[in-house]
Structure formats: C-alpha cells, structure tokens
N, CA, C and O atoms as a DFTB+ gen file, in Angstrom:
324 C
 N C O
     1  1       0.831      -1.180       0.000
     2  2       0.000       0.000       0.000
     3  2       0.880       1.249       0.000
     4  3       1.977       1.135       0.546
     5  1       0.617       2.182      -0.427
     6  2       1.197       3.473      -0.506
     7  2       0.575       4.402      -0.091
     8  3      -0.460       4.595      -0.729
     9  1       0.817       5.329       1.015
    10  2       0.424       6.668       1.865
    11  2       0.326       7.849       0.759
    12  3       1.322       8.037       0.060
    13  1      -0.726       8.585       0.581
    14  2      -0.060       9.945      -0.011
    15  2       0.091      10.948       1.116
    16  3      -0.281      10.651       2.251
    17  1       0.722      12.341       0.784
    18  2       1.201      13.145       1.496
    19  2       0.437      14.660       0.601
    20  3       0.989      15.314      -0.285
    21  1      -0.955      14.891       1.188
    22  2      -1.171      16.417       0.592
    23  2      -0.428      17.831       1.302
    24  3      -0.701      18.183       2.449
    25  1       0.403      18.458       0.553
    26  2       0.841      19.514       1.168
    27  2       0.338      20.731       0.950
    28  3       1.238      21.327       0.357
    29  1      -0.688      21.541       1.098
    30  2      -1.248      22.655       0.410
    31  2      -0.115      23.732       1.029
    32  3       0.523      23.302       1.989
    33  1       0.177      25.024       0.590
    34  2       1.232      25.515       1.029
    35  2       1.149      27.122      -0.096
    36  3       1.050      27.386      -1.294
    37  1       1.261      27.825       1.176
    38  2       1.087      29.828       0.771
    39  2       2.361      30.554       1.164
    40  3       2.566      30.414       2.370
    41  1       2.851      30.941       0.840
    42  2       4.030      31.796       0.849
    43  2       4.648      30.815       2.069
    44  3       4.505      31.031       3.273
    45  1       5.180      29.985       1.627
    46  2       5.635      29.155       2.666
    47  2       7.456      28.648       1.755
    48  3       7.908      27.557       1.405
    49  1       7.917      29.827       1.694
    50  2       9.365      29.561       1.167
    51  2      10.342      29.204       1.893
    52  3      11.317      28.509       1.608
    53  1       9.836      30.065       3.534
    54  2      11.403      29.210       4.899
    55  2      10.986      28.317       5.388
    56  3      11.411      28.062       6.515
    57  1       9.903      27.369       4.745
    58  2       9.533      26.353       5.707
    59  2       9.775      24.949       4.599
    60  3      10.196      23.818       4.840
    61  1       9.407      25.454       3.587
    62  2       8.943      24.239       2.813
    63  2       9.727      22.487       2.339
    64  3       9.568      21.278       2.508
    65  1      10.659      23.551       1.627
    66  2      11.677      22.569       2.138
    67  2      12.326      21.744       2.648
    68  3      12.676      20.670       2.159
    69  1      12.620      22.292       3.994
    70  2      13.254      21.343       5.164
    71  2      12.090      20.433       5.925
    72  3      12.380      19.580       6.765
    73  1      10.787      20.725       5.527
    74  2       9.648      20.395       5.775
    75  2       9.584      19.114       5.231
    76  3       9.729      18.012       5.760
    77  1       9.291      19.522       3.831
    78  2       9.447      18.054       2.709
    79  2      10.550      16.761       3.272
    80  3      10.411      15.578       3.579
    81  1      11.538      17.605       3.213
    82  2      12.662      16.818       3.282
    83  2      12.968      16.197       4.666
    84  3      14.021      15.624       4.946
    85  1      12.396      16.296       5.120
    86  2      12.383      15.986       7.013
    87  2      11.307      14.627       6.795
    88  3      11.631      13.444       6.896
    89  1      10.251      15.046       6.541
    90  2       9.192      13.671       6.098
    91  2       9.467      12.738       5.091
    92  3       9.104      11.562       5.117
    93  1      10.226      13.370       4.052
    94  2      10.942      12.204       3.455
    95  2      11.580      11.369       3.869
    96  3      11.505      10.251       3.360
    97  1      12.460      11.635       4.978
    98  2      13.567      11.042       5.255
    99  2      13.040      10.109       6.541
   100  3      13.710       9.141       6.901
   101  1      12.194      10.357       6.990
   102  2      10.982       9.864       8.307
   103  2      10.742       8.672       7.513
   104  3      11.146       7.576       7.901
   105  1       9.975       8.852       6.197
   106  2       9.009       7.791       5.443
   107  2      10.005       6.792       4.848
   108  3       9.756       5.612       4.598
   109  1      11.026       7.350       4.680
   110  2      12.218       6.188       3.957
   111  2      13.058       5.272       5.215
   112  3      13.540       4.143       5.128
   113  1      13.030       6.219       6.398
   114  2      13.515       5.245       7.701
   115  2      12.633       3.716       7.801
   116  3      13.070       2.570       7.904
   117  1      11.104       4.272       7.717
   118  2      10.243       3.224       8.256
   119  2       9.540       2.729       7.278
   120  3       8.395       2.285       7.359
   121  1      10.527       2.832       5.903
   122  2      10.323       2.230       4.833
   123  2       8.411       1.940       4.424
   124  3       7.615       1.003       4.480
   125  1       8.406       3.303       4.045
   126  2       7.085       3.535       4.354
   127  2       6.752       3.658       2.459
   128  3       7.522       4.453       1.920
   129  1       6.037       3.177       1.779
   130  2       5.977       3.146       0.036
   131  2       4.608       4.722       0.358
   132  3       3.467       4.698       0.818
   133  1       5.377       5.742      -0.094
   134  2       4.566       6.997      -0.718
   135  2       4.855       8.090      -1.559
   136  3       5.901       8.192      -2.200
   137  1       4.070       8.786      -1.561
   138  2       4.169       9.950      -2.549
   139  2       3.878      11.428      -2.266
   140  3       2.769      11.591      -2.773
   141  1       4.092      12.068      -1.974
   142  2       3.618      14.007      -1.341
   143  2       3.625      14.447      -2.683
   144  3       4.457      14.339      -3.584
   145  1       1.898      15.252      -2.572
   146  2       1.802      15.695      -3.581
   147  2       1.671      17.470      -2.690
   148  3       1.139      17.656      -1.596
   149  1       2.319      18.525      -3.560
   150  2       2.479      19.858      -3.142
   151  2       2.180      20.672      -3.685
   152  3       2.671      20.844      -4.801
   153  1       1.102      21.690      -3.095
   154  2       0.391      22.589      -4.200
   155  2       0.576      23.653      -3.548
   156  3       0.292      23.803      -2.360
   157  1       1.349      24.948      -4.697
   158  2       1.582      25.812      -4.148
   159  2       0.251      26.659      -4.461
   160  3      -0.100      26.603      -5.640
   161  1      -0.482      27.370      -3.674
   162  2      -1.927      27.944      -3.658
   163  2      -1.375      29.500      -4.081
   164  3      -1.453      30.411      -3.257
   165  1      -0.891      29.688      -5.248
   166  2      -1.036      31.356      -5.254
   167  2       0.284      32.300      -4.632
   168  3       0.418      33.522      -4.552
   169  1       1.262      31.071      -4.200
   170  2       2.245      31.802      -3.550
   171  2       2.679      33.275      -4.143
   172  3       2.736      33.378      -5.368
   173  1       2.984      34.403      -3.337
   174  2       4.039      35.641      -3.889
   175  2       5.400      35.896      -3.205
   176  3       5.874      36.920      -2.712
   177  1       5.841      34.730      -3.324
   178  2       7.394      34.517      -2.773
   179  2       7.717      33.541      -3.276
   180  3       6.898      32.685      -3.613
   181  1       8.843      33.441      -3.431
   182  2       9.992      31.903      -4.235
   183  2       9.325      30.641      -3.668
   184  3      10.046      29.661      -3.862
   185  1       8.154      30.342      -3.015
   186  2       7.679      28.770      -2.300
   187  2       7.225      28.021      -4.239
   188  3       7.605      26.884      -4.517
   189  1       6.675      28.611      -4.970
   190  2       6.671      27.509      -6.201
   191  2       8.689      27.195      -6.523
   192  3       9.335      26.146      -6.512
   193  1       8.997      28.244      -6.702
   194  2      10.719      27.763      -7.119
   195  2      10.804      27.203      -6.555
   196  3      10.272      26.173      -6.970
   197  1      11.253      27.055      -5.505
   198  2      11.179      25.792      -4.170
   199  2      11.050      24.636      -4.081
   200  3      11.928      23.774      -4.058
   201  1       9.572      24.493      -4.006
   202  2       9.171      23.181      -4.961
   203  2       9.497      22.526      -5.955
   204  3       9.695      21.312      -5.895
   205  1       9.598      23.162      -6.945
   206  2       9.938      22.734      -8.172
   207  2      11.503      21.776      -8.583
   208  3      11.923      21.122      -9.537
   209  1      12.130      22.315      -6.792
   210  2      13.633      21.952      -7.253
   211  2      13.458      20.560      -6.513
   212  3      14.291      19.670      -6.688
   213  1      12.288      20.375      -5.630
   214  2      11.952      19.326      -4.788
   215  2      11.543      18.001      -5.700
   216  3      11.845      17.070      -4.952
   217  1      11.200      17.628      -6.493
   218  2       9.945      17.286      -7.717
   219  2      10.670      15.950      -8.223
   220  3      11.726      16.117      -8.833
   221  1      10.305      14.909      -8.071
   222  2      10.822      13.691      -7.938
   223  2      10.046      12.760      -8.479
   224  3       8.843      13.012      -8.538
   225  1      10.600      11.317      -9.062
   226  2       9.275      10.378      -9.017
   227  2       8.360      10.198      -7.809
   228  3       7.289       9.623      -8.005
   229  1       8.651      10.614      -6.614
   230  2       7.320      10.491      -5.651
   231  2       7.188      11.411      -5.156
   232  3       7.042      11.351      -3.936
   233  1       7.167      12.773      -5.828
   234  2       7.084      14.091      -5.342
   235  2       6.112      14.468      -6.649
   236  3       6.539      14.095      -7.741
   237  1       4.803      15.199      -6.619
   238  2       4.223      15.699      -7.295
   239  2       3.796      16.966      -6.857
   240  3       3.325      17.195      -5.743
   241  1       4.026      18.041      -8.042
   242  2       4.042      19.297      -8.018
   243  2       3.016      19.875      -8.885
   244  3       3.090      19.702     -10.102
   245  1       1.853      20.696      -8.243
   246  2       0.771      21.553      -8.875
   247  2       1.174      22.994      -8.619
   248  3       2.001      23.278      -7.752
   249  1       0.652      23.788      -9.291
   250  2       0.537      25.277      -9.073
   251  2      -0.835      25.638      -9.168
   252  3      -1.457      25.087     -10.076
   253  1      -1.550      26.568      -8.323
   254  2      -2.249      27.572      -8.660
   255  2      -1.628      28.429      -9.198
   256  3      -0.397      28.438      -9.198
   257  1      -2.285      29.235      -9.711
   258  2      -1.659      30.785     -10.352
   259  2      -2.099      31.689      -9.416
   260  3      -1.347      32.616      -9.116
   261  1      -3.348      31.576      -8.817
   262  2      -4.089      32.405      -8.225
   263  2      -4.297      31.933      -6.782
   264  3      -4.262      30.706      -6.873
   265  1      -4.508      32.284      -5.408
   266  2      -4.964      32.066      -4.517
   267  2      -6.358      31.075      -3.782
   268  3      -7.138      31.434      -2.900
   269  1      -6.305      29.893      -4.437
   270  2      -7.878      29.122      -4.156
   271  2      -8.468      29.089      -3.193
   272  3      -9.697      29.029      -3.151
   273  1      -7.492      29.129      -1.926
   274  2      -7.854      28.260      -0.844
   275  2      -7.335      27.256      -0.360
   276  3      -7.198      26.354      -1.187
   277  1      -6.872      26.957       0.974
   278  2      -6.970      25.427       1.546
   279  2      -7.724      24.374       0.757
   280  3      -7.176      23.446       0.162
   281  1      -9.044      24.602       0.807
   282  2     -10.121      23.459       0.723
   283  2      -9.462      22.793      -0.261
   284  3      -8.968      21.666      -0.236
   285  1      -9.522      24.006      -1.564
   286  2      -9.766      24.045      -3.034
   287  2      -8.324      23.142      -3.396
   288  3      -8.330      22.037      -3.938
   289  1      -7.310      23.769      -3.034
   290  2      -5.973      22.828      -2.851
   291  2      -5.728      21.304      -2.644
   292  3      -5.177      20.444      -3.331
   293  1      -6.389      21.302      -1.355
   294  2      -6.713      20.241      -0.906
   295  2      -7.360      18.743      -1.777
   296  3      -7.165      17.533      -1.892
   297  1      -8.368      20.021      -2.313
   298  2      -9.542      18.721      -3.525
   299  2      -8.922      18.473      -4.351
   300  3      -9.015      17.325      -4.785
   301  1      -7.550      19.839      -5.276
   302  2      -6.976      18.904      -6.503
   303  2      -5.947      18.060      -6.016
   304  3      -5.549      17.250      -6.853
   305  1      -5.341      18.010      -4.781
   306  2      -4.467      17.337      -4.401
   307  2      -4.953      15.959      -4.101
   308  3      -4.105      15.118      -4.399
   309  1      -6.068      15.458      -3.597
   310  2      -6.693      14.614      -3.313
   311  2      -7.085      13.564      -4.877
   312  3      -7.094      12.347      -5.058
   313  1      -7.356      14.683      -5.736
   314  2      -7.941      14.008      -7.237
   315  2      -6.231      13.663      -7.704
   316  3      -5.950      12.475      -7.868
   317  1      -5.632      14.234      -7.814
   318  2      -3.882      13.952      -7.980
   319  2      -3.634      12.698      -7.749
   320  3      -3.508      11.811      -8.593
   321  1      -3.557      12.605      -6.539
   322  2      -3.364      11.101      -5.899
   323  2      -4.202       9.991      -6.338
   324  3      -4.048       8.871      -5.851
C-alpha cells in the first residue's frame, strides 16, 4: 500500500523545504511506500521555485496561479493522488 502526502502551502518559502525533506527522510527510515503531492496555492514569494527543485518520481508538483484556498488545494491534491 502506498500513503499519499497532501501539502497545500502559501508563501511558505522558509519552511517548505526542510519540511518536505524531514518527512521524506521519516518515510524512507520506516520504509514507508509513498508519494507528497504539493500545491503551491497562489504563492508571492519563491515557495513555487522551491518546490519545483523538490519534484521527484514520488514528489508531485501543482501550481495555482491564483490564490484558491486550503479546501480548493486540498480537492486537486486529493484528485492527484
């Protein structure tokens, strides 16, 4: 079985990262089979660049252009998976 990982995420450029990469490294200890999918909602700071450098076979990367929402994030991240 495989876990997904929804990350919805707003100007979240000093966090994101070490964020990702902290749970990665959690899920590969306890040999855990998943995938984080990360949607940047509208960011206006470097958090899509960010991402983008993150972006892996079990890393999936969406953009808004515009600001949706949590929820709204949430639902394409959910249909993603």
């Amino acid at each position: 079985m495989k876990v997904s990982f929804i990350i919805p995420c707003f100007n979240s450029e000093k966090i994101i990262k070490k964020s990702v990469q902290k749970l990665e490294k959690k899920l590969k200890k306890k040999k855990i089979k998943f995938e984080i999918v990360i949607i940047n909602d509208g960011s206006k700071d470097r958090t899509y660049q960010i991402i983008k450098s993150l972006k892996k076979n079990n890393i999936k990367i969406i953009n808004n252009y515009i600001n949706l929402g949590k929820s709204s994030s949430l639902i394409k991240g959910i249909k993603i998976a």
